[in-house]
Coordinates of C-alpha atoms and ligand atoms in Angstrom, one line a residue:
M1 CA 54.0 -94.9 -75.0
K2 CA 57.0 -95.8 -77.1
M3 CA 58.4 -94.1 -80.1
Q4 CA 57.6 -95.3 -83.6
I5 CA 60.4 -96.3 -85.5
N6 CA 59.8 -99.0 -88.4
G7 CA 56.1 -99.3 -87.7
K8 CA 57.1 -100.9 -83.7
A9 CA 56.8 -99.5 -80.6
A10 CA 60.5 -98.7 -79.8
E11 CA 62.3 -98.2 -76.3
A12 CA 65.7 -95.4 -76.7
C13 CA 69.3 -96.6 -77.3
G14 CA 69.7 -95.2 -74.1
G15 CA 66.8 -96.4 -71.9
E16 CA 65.7 -93.6 -70.6
Y17 CA 62.3 -91.5 -70.5
F18 CA 60.9 -88.5 -69.4
D19 CA 57.6 -87.1 -67.9
V20 CA 54.9 -85.4 -69.8
K21 CA 52.9 -83.6 -67.6
N22 CA 48.7 -82.2 -67.8
P23 CA 49.7 -78.2 -67.8
A24 CA 45.7 -78.1 -65.6
T25 CA 47.4 -80.0 -62.9
G26 CA 50.8 -80.5 -63.1
E27 CA 50.2 -84.9 -63.0
I28 CA 52.4 -86.8 -64.9
I29 CA 50.7 -88.5 -67.4
D30 CA 52.8 -90.5 -69.0
Q31 CA 56.4 -91.2 -70.0
V32 CA 58.2 -91.2 -73.6
P33 CA 61.7 -92.6 -74.0
K34 CA 64.5 -90.1 -74.3
G35 CA 65.7 -90.4 -78.1
T36 CA 69.2 -90.5 -78.7
E37 CA 71.6 -89.6 -82.1
D38 CA 71.7 -93.4 -82.4
D39 CA 67.6 -93.5 -82.3
I40 CA 67.5 -90.9 -84.8
A41 CA 70.2 -93.0 -87.2
L42 CA 68.0 -95.9 -86.5
A43 CA 64.4 -93.7 -87.5
V44 CA 66.3 -92.5 -91.2
E45 CA 67.2 -95.9 -91.6
A46 CA 63.9 -97.4 -91.4
A47 CA 62.9 -94.5 -93.4
E48 CA 65.2 -95.1 -95.8
S49 CA 64.7 -98.9 -96.4
A50 CA 61.3 -98.1 -96.9
F51 CA 61.3 -95.0 -99.2
K52 CA 62.2 -97.4 -102.3
G53 CA 58.6 -99.3 -101.9
W54 CA 56.8 -96.1 -101.1
A55 CA 57.7 -94.2 -103.6
S56 CA 56.8 -96.8 -106.0
T57 CA 53.2 -97.4 -105.0
S58 CA 50.8 -95.2 -107.2
P59 CA 49.8 -91.6 -105.5
Q60 CA 45.8 -93.1 -105.5
Q61 CA 47.4 -96.2 -103.1
R62 CA 48.7 -93.8 -100.6
G63 CA 45.9 -91.9 -100.8
I64 CA 43.5 -94.7 -99.5
V65 CA 45.5 -95.1 -96.4
F66 CA 45.0 -91.1 -95.7
Y67 CA 41.5 -91.9 -96.4
R68 CA 41.5 -94.7 -93.8
A69 CA 43.6 -92.7 -91.0
A70 CA 41.0 -89.8 -91.4
E71 CA 38.5 -91.9 -91.4
I72 CA 39.8 -93.6 -87.7
V73 CA 40.6 -89.9 -86.7
R74 CA 37.1 -89.1 -87.0
R75 CA 36.2 -91.6 -85.3
K76 CA 38.3 -92.2 -82.4
K77 CA 37.8 -88.2 -82.0
E78 CA 36.7 -88.2 -78.5
E79 CA 39.6 -90.1 -77.0
L80 CA 42.3 -88.7 -79.2
A81 CA 40.3 -85.1 -77.9
A82 CA 40.8 -85.7 -74.4
L83 CA 44.4 -87.0 -75.0
L84 CA 45.2 -83.9 -76.8
T85 CA 43.7 -81.5 -74.0
K86 CA 45.5 -83.5 -71.1
E87 CA 48.8 -83.3 -72.5
Q88 CA 48.3 -79.4 -74.3
G89 CA 46.1 -78.1 -71.9
K90 CA 43.3 -77.2 -74.4
P91 CA 39.2 -77.0 -74.1
L92 CA 37.9 -80.0 -75.5
A93 CA 35.7 -78.5 -78.3
E94 CA 39.5 -77.0 -79.5
A95 CA 40.8 -80.6 -79.4
R96 CA 38.2 -81.6 -81.1
G97 CA 38.4 -79.1 -83.8
E98 CA 42.1 -79.9 -84.5
L99 CA 41.4 -83.1 -85.1
E100 CA 39.0 -82.6 -87.1
G101 CA 41.6 -80.0 -88.9
F102 CA 43.7 -83.0 -89.3
A103 CA 41.3 -85.6 -90.9
H104 CA 40.4 -82.8 -93.4
V105 CA 44.3 -82.0 -94.4
L106 CA 44.5 -85.7 -95.0
E107 CA 41.5 -85.7 -97.0
Y108 CA 42.4 -82.6 -99.3
Y109 CA 46.1 -84.3 -99.7
C110 CA 44.5 -87.7 -100.3
G111 CA 42.2 -85.3 -103.3
L112 CA 45.7 -83.9 -104.3
A113 CA 47.1 -87.7 -105.1
G114 CA 46.0 -87.5 -108.4
S115 CA 47.0 -84.5 -109.8
L116 CA 50.8 -85.7 -109.1
R117 CA 52.5 -84.6 -112.7
G118 CA 55.3 -83.5 -114.6
D119 CA 54.9 -81.6 -118.1
F120 CA 55.5 -82.6 -121.7
V121 CA 57.2 -79.5 -123.2
P122 CA 57.8 -79.3 -127.5
V123 CA 61.0 -77.6 -127.5
P124 CA 63.1 -76.1 -130.6
G125 CA 64.2 -78.7 -133.3
N126 CA 63.5 -82.4 -134.1
G127 CA 62.8 -83.0 -130.2
Y128 CA 60.8 -83.3 -127.2
A129 CA 61.2 -82.2 -123.5
F130 CA 59.1 -84.4 -120.9
T131 CA 59.5 -82.9 -116.9
V132 CA 58.9 -86.2 -114.3
K133 CA 58.4 -85.4 -110.7
N134 CA 60.4 -87.7 -108.0
P135 CA 59.9 -87.5 -104.4
L136 CA 63.0 -86.4 -102.5
G137 CA 63.8 -89.5 -100.5
V138 CA 63.6 -89.4 -96.3
C139 CA 62.0 -85.8 -95.3
A140 CA 62.1 -84.9 -91.4
A141 CA 59.7 -82.3 -89.2
I142 CA 60.4 -80.6 -85.7
T143 CA 57.2 -79.4 -84.5
P144 CA 55.5 -77.6 -81.6
W145 CA 53.5 -78.5 -78.7
N146 CA 50.5 -75.1 -79.5
M147 CA 49.4 -77.0 -82.6
P148 CA 50.6 -80.6 -82.0
A149 CA 48.1 -82.8 -84.1
L150 CA 47.5 -79.7 -86.9
I151 CA 51.0 -79.0 -87.6
M152 CA 52.0 -82.7 -88.0
G153 CA 49.3 -83.2 -90.4
W154 CA 50.3 -80.0 -92.4
K155 CA 54.0 -81.4 -92.4
I156 CA 53.6 -85.1 -93.3
A157 CA 50.7 -85.0 -95.8
P158 CA 52.5 -83.5 -98.5
A159 CA 55.5 -85.0 -97.8
L160 CA 54.0 -89.0 -98.0
I161 CA 51.8 -88.4 -100.5
S162 CA 54.2 -87.5 -102.7
G163 CA 56.1 -90.6 -102.0
N164 CA 58.6 -89.5 -99.4
T165 CA 59.0 -91.5 -96.1
F166 CA 59.4 -89.3 -92.8
V167 CA 60.8 -88.7 -89.4
L168 CA 58.7 -86.6 -86.8
K169 CA 60.6 -85.2 -83.7
P170 CA 57.8 -83.7 -81.7
A171 CA 58.0 -81.0 -79.0
S172 CA 58.9 -83.0 -75.8
N173 CA 55.6 -81.4 -73.9
T174 CA 53.1 -82.9 -76.6
P175 CA 54.4 -86.0 -77.9
L176 CA 51.8 -88.4 -76.9
I177 CA 49.0 -87.2 -80.0
N178 CA 51.7 -87.4 -82.4
L179 CA 52.8 -91.0 -81.1
T180 CA 48.6 -92.0 -81.4
L181 CA 48.0 -90.6 -84.8
A182 CA 51.4 -92.3 -86.4
S183 CA 50.1 -95.5 -84.9
I184 CA 46.6 -94.8 -86.5
F185 CA 48.3 -94.3 -90.0
Y186 CA 49.7 -98.0 -89.4
E187 CA 45.8 -99.0 -88.4
A188 CA 45.2 -97.7 -91.6
G189 CA 47.9 -100.0 -93.8
L190 CA 50.9 -98.2 -93.8
P191 CA 53.9 -100.1 -94.8
A192 CA 56.3 -100.1 -92.3
G193 CA 59.2 -97.8 -91.9
V194 CA 56.9 -95.1 -94.0
L195 CA 56.7 -92.7 -91.1
N196 CA 59.0 -92.9 -87.9
V197 CA 58.4 -90.8 -84.6
V198 CA 61.3 -90.0 -82.1
T199 CA 60.5 -87.9 -79.2
G200 CA 63.3 -86.9 -76.9
S201 CA 65.0 -83.0 -76.3
G202 CA 65.5 -80.5 -79.3
E203 CA 68.9 -79.8 -78.6
T204 CA 69.9 -84.1 -78.9
A205 CA 67.0 -85.2 -80.9
G206 CA 66.0 -82.5 -82.9
E207 CA 69.6 -81.4 -83.8
S208 CA 70.6 -84.8 -85.3
L209 CA 67.9 -85.3 -87.4
V210 CA 68.8 -81.9 -88.9
R211 CA 72.2 -83.2 -88.9
N212 CA 71.5 -86.6 -90.8
P213 CA 73.3 -86.7 -94.4
D214 CA 70.0 -88.9 -95.3
V215 CA 67.3 -86.1 -94.9
R216 CA 66.9 -83.9 -97.7
K217 CA 64.3 -81.7 -96.1
I218 CA 63.4 -80.3 -93.0
S219 CA 60.0 -78.6 -92.2
F220 CA 60.2 -76.6 -88.4
T221 CA 57.9 -75.0 -86.7
G222 CA 58.6 -73.3 -83.3
E223 CA 60.6 -69.9 -82.2
T224 CA 62.9 -67.7 -84.7
G225 CA 65.6 -68.9 -83.0
T226 CA 65.7 -72.0 -83.1
G227 CA 64.4 -71.6 -86.7
K228 CA 67.7 -69.6 -87.5
R229 CA 69.4 -72.7 -85.6
V230 CA 67.8 -75.2 -88.0
A231 CA 68.5 -73.5 -91.1
E232 CA 72.5 -72.8 -90.3
I233 CA 72.4 -76.4 -89.7
A234 CA 70.7 -77.6 -92.6
A235 CA 72.5 -75.1 -95.0
S236 CA 75.2 -77.2 -94.3
G237 CA 74.2 -80.2 -95.7
M238 CA 72.5 -78.2 -98.5
K239 CA 68.9 -79.6 -97.1
R240 CA 65.3 -78.0 -98.2
V241 CA 63.6 -76.2 -95.4
T242 CA 60.4 -74.8 -94.7
L243 CA 60.3 -72.5 -91.8
E244 CA 57.1 -71.3 -90.3
L245 CA 58.3 -69.0 -86.8
G246 CA 56.7 -67.0 -84.7
G247 CA 54.1 -63.8 -85.0
S248 CA 53.2 -61.3 -83.6
D249 CA 50.0 -60.7 -85.8
P250 CA 48.3 -57.0 -86.0
M251 CA 44.2 -56.6 -86.3
I252 CA 43.1 -53.0 -87.1
V253 CA 39.6 -52.1 -86.2
C254 CA 38.1 -49.1 -88.7
D255 CA 35.3 -47.0 -87.5
D256 CA 33.3 -48.4 -89.6
A257 CA 33.7 -52.0 -89.1
N258 CA 30.9 -54.6 -87.3
L259 CA 32.1 -54.1 -84.0
E260 CA 30.1 -56.8 -82.2
S261 CA 32.1 -59.2 -85.0
A262 CA 35.2 -57.5 -84.6
V263 CA 34.7 -57.9 -80.6
S264 CA 34.2 -61.7 -81.0
G265 CA 37.2 -62.3 -83.7
A266 CA 39.3 -60.3 -81.3
I267 CA 38.0 -63.0 -78.3
R268 CA 38.5 -65.9 -80.4
G269 CA 41.6 -64.5 -82.6
R270 CA 43.6 -63.7 -78.9
F271 CA 42.2 -66.1 -76.8
Y272 CA 42.0 -69.5 -78.6
N273 CA 44.3 -71.9 -77.3
C274 CA 45.0 -69.1 -74.4
G275 CA 46.5 -66.9 -76.9
Q276 CA 49.3 -69.8 -77.9
T277 CA 48.8 -69.6 -81.4
C278 CA 51.4 -68.4 -84.4
T279 CA 48.6 -66.4 -85.9
A280 CA 46.6 -65.4 -82.7
V281 CA 45.8 -61.3 -82.7
K282 CA 48.8 -60.0 -80.5
R283 CA 48.6 -56.2 -81.5
L284 CA 45.2 -54.8 -81.8
Y285 CA 44.7 -51.1 -83.1
V286 CA 41.5 -49.3 -83.3
F287 CA 40.6 -46.2 -84.6
E288 CA 40.1 -43.4 -81.9
S289 CA 36.1 -42.6 -82.4
V290 CA 35.4 -45.8 -81.8
A291 CA 37.9 -47.0 -79.7
E292 CA 36.1 -46.3 -75.9
E293 CA 32.9 -48.1 -77.3
F294 CA 34.9 -51.3 -79.2
I295 CA 36.9 -51.5 -75.8
K296 CA 33.8 -52.2 -73.3
K297 CA 32.5 -54.5 -75.2
L298 CA 35.7 -56.2 -75.4
E299 CA 36.0 -56.0 -71.7
S300 CA 32.6 -57.1 -71.2
G301 CA 33.3 -60.4 -73.6
V302 CA 36.6 -61.1 -72.1
K303 CA 35.3 -61.0 -68.5
N304 CA 32.7 -63.8 -69.8
L305 CA 35.1 -66.2 -70.7
K306 CA 35.5 -69.3 -67.8
V307 CA 39.0 -70.6 -67.6
G308 CA 39.7 -73.7 -66.4
N309 CA 40.7 -77.3 -66.6
G310 CA 40.0 -78.0 -70.9
L311 CA 38.3 -81.1 -69.5
D312 CA 35.8 -79.3 -68.1
K313 CA 33.0 -78.8 -70.6
N314 CA 32.4 -75.4 -69.3
T315 CA 35.6 -73.7 -70.2
D316 CA 36.5 -71.3 -72.3
M317 CA 39.9 -71.2 -71.7
G318 CA 42.5 -73.7 -70.3
P319 CA 45.9 -73.1 -69.1
L320 CA 49.3 -72.0 -70.5
N321 CA 51.0 -75.5 -71.9
N322 CA 53.6 -74.4 -69.9
R323 CA 55.8 -72.6 -67.2
H324 CA 58.2 -71.3 -69.0
Q325 CA 54.7 -69.9 -70.7
L326 CA 53.4 -68.9 -67.6
N327 CA 56.0 -67.1 -66.0
F328 CA 57.1 -65.0 -69.5
I329 CA 53.3 -63.4 -69.2
K330 CA 53.8 -62.9 -65.4
E331 CA 57.4 -61.0 -66.3
L332 CA 55.5 -58.7 -68.7
I333 CA 52.5 -57.9 -66.7
A334 CA 55.3 -56.9 -64.1
E335 CA 57.1 -55.2 -66.4
I336 CA 53.9 -53.0 -67.6
E337 CA 53.2 -52.1 -63.9
E338 CA 56.8 -51.3 -63.3
K339 CA 57.3 -49.0 -66.3
E340 CA 53.9 -48.2 -66.3
E341 CA 53.7 -49.0 -69.8
G342 CA 49.8 -49.5 -70.3
K343 CA 46.5 -49.8 -68.5
I344 CA 45.4 -53.5 -67.0
I345 CA 41.9 -53.0 -68.2
T346 CA 40.9 -56.7 -67.3
G347 CA 43.1 -59.5 -65.8
G348 CA 46.6 -59.2 -65.1
K349 CA 46.6 -62.1 -62.5
V350 CA 46.2 -65.8 -61.8
P351 CA 42.7 -66.6 -61.4
E352 CA 41.5 -68.4 -58.3
F353 CA 39.7 -71.2 -58.1
E354 CA 40.2 -74.6 -56.7
G355 CA 43.5 -76.1 -58.0
S356 CA 44.5 -73.0 -60.1
D357 CA 47.7 -72.9 -58.2
K358 CA 48.5 -76.4 -59.9
G359 CA 48.4 -75.7 -63.3
Y360 CA 49.5 -72.8 -65.5
F361 CA 46.3 -70.7 -65.4
F362 CA 46.3 -66.9 -66.6
E363 CA 43.7 -64.3 -66.8
P364 CA 42.6 -63.4 -70.0
T365 CA 43.9 -59.9 -70.1
L366 CA 43.6 -56.8 -71.6
V367 CA 45.7 -54.0 -72.0
S368 CA 45.3 -50.4 -73.3
D369 CA 47.5 -47.2 -73.8
V370 CA 50.1 -49.5 -74.8
P371 CA 53.4 -47.1 -76.1
A372 CA 55.3 -48.2 -79.3
E373 CA 58.3 -48.9 -77.7
S374 CA 56.3 -52.1 -75.0
R375 CA 57.7 -55.4 -75.9
L376 CA 54.1 -56.0 -75.9
L377 CA 54.1 -54.7 -79.6
K378 CA 57.4 -56.0 -80.3
E379 CA 58.1 -59.3 -79.3
E380 CA 55.8 -62.3 -79.6
V381 CA 53.2 -63.0 -76.7
F382 CA 52.3 -66.6 -76.9
G383 CA 49.7 -66.2 -73.8
P384 CA 46.4 -64.5 -73.0
L385 CA 47.4 -60.5 -73.0
L386 CA 45.8 -58.5 -75.7
P387 CA 47.5 -54.8 -76.0
I388 CA 45.4 -52.3 -77.4
V389 CA 46.7 -49.4 -79.1
T390 CA 44.7 -46.4 -80.4
V391 CA 45.0 -45.0 -83.6
K392 CA 43.7 -41.7 -86.1
N393 CA 43.5 -43.4 -89.3
L394 CA 44.0 -46.4 -91.6
D395 CA 47.4 -44.8 -92.7
E396 CA 48.7 -44.8 -89.0
A397 CA 47.0 -48.2 -88.3
I398 CA 49.4 -49.7 -91.2
E399 CA 52.7 -48.1 -90.2
A400 CA 52.0 -49.3 -87.0
A401 CA 51.1 -52.6 -87.6
N402 CA 54.2 -53.0 -89.9
R403 CA 56.7 -51.6 -87.5
S404 CA 57.6 -55.0 -86.2
N405 CA 60.2 -58.0 -87.2
Y406 CA 57.4 -60.7 -87.5
G407 CA 55.0 -60.9 -90.9
L408 CA 53.0 -64.1 -90.4
G409 CA 49.0 -62.7 -90.4
A410 CA 47.5 -59.4 -90.4
S411 CA 43.7 -58.5 -90.3
I412 CA 41.6 -55.7 -91.0
W413 CA 38.2 -55.2 -89.7
T414 CA 35.9 -52.3 -92.3
K415 CA 33.6 -52.6 -94.6
D416 CA 34.9 -50.2 -97.2
L417 CA 36.7 -51.6 -100.3
D418 CA 39.1 -49.0 -101.0
R419 CA 40.0 -49.3 -97.0
I420 CA 40.5 -53.5 -97.5
R421 CA 42.1 -52.6 -100.7
T422 CA 44.8 -50.6 -99.0
G423 CA 45.1 -52.9 -96.7
C424 CA 45.7 -56.2 -98.8
E425 CA 48.1 -54.1 -100.7
Q426 CA 49.9 -52.4 -97.7
L427 CA 50.1 -54.8 -94.8
N428 CA 52.9 -56.6 -94.9
A429 CA 52.6 -60.5 -93.9
G430 CA 51.9 -63.5 -95.6
I431 CA 48.4 -64.1 -94.7
I432 CA 45.7 -61.1 -94.7
W433 CA 42.6 -61.4 -93.2
V434 CA 39.0 -59.6 -94.2
N435 CA 36.9 -59.3 -91.3
Q436 CA 37.8 -62.6 -89.7
H437 CA 41.3 -63.6 -88.0
L438 CA 43.1 -67.0 -87.5
K439 CA 41.0 -69.2 -89.9
V440 CA 43.6 -71.1 -92.1
A441 CA 42.6 -73.5 -94.7
P442 CA 44.8 -76.3 -96.0
E443 CA 43.7 -75.7 -99.5
V444 CA 45.5 -72.3 -99.4
P445 CA 49.5 -71.8 -98.9
F446 CA 50.4 -70.8 -95.2
G447 CA 53.4 -69.0 -94.1
G448 CA 55.0 -65.3 -93.4
V449 CA 57.9 -62.4 -94.4
K450 CA 60.4 -61.5 -92.3
E451 CA 61.6 -63.5 -89.1
S452 CA 58.1 -64.9 -89.2
G453 CA 60.3 -67.4 -92.0
F454 CA 60.3 -68.7 -95.6
G455 CA 58.8 -71.2 -97.1
R456 CA 54.9 -71.9 -97.5
E457 CA 53.3 -74.7 -96.3
N458 CA 49.8 -76.5 -97.8
G459 CA 48.2 -75.0 -101.2
P460 CA 48.6 -77.2 -104.5
D461 CA 51.9 -75.6 -104.9
I462 CA 53.4 -77.3 -102.1
L463 CA 53.8 -80.6 -103.4
S464 CA 56.6 -79.5 -105.6
E465 CA 58.4 -78.1 -102.0
Y466 CA 58.3 -82.4 -101.8
M467 CA 59.8 -83.5 -105.5
E468 CA 62.7 -82.8 -107.6
T469 CA 61.9 -81.9 -111.3
R470 CA 63.9 -84.3 -113.3
T471 CA 64.1 -83.5 -117.1
I472 CA 64.3 -85.4 -119.7
M473 CA 65.2 -84.9 -123.5
L474 CA 64.0 -86.4 -126.1
K475 CA 65.2 -87.0 -130.1
T476 CA 63.4 -88.7 -132.1
Ligands
NDP1 P1 61.3 -74.1 -79.8 O1 61.4 -73.5 -80.9 O2 62.5 -74.3 -78.5 O3 60.3 -75.6 -79.9 C1 60.1 -75.7 -81.1 C2 60.5 -77.6 -81.3 O4 61.6 -77.2 -82.0 C3 60.7 -78.6 -80.0 O5 60.1 -79.5 -81.0 C4 61.5 -78.3 -80.0 O6 62.0 -79.9 -79.0 C5 62.5 -78.2 -80.8 N1 63.9 -77.6 -80.9 C6 64.2 -77.0 -79.9 N2 65.7 -76.5 -79.4 C7 66.1 -77.2 -80.9 C8 67.2 -77.3 -81.5 N3 68.3 -77.0 -80.8 N4 67.5 -77.5 -82.6 C9 66.3 -78.7 -83.3 N5 65.0 -78.3 -82.7 C10 65.1 -78.1 -81.2 O7 59.8 -73.1 -79.0 P2 59.4 -73.4 -77.4 O8 58.5 -74.4 -77.0 O9 60.6 -73.0 -76.3 O10 58.5 -72.1 -77.1 C11 59.3 -70.9 -77.0 C12 58.5 -69.6 -78.1 O11 58.5 -70.0 -79.2 C13 57.2 -69.3 -77.4 O12 57.2 -69.0 -76.0 C14 56.4 -69.0 -78.9 O13 56.9 -67.6 -78.7 C15 57.7 -69.8 -79.7 N6 56.9 -70.6 -80.5 C16 56.1 -70.4 -81.4 C17 55.3 -71.1 -82.4 C18 54.7 -71.0 -83.7 O14 53.6 -71.7 -84.0 N7 54.8 -70.1 -84.4 C19 55.3 -72.1 -81.7 C20 56.1 -72.7 -80.3 C21 56.8 -71.7 -79.8 P3 61.4 -79.5 -77.3 O15 60.5 -79.2 -77.3 O16 62.1 -80.9 -77.1 O17 62.7 -78.5 -76.6

């Protein structure tokens, strides 16, 4: 597949390509151009040239393009889902859900198009003041491989609907769905150059995109260390930045929780997308009075999960996306065994089925009796491994839950209103769920505190992140 520059398929200036592989089989499914600094410069130039025209269209006209693109995505959902599964690994049902989510994001912003407006402000004296909102210019994003379609939607939609033009650098493991979705925007009537996609490595294409002086805003999702690097470069160019970084979300199960629903919440919360979601349940704290019953039910649910190729309709959990992720999970398991830091209740190894050695498969794994100093509780564990810790009460659970450098999401499972209020007030995270975990929606802000990043995506206030306010003082 080629890059998308100025509304056309483009080769990289250096003429080099890299492979995109299927994480379930190791097979090469396609090749994409290895974009260079020159390709980034061309894409930014195309976005800059398209800016004046796009900014002068009405938000409603932009919304019509979004509406058409969403309709095409829904119509082509099956073929897009198969592509997403092939390059990312997730089961088809999850891929379909992600694409529906992408379409929903476009529809939401299409609805917001009519709300772009400034203010009229009476000021003391014989004058008036107005504020008008103008788009920033060329905006950019660097996206990860875990939810490539949905995160692309979160980044391009508010920028484009506000009249900005865009350059996207997708993750090198999952560029195909991003390139395909960009071409759908053109099919829907987007003018040339408004959305450009440059494939290539983070170090080369990613960094030169952040450095490019004509890029006014960068939105990044990925690892905290990479986010800090992006922020550093962006700061020297006085660019706006939104950072959605790692998470180590705690889930607290109180003794009055509906255990059946907490068990299914924990299974989906941890093992959806093979555990590779920023807001996955990454630490589970359960009250000791119900721990035995809860863990038994959880174990039986987890043992029922079928691991396999995401294209197989019976698969509940696909492979990890890449070898680096698989090796990291194996390293953690070896460390647990070596240091005796926890008891593996189920899982803990590569599953055995025909071809399992060709992909990056790992069994869904539960570990109990995890000590506070374990890496499982301190680092972002991006894979199918759930550490379980028993606690005496809510105070102890909240204290342990907040003992993390991250602060993306957190959930509390209880029927008690006082406990709900305490959880909502005291858990230090950008998103608090009550009796659920993982659900996100473009209608509400999304983002974290501490090392989980800064800035928010989604929700109606996001549009101001992509616009400058201009004040006009009028004397009559
Ligand atoms: P990265 O942060 O390296 O990758 C995310 C994106 O950043 C990719 O598009 C990548 O490009 C790009 N990138 C990499 N280096 C740079 C750079 N120096 N400047 C600009 N862009 C860059 O994450 P990984 O894919 O390496 O995943 C590692 C860990 O990060 C995971 O184990 C997980 O813990 C965390 N992670 C968290 C996510 C979240 O949603 N919270 C999402 C993904 C990862 P390229 O693909 O070409 O390297």
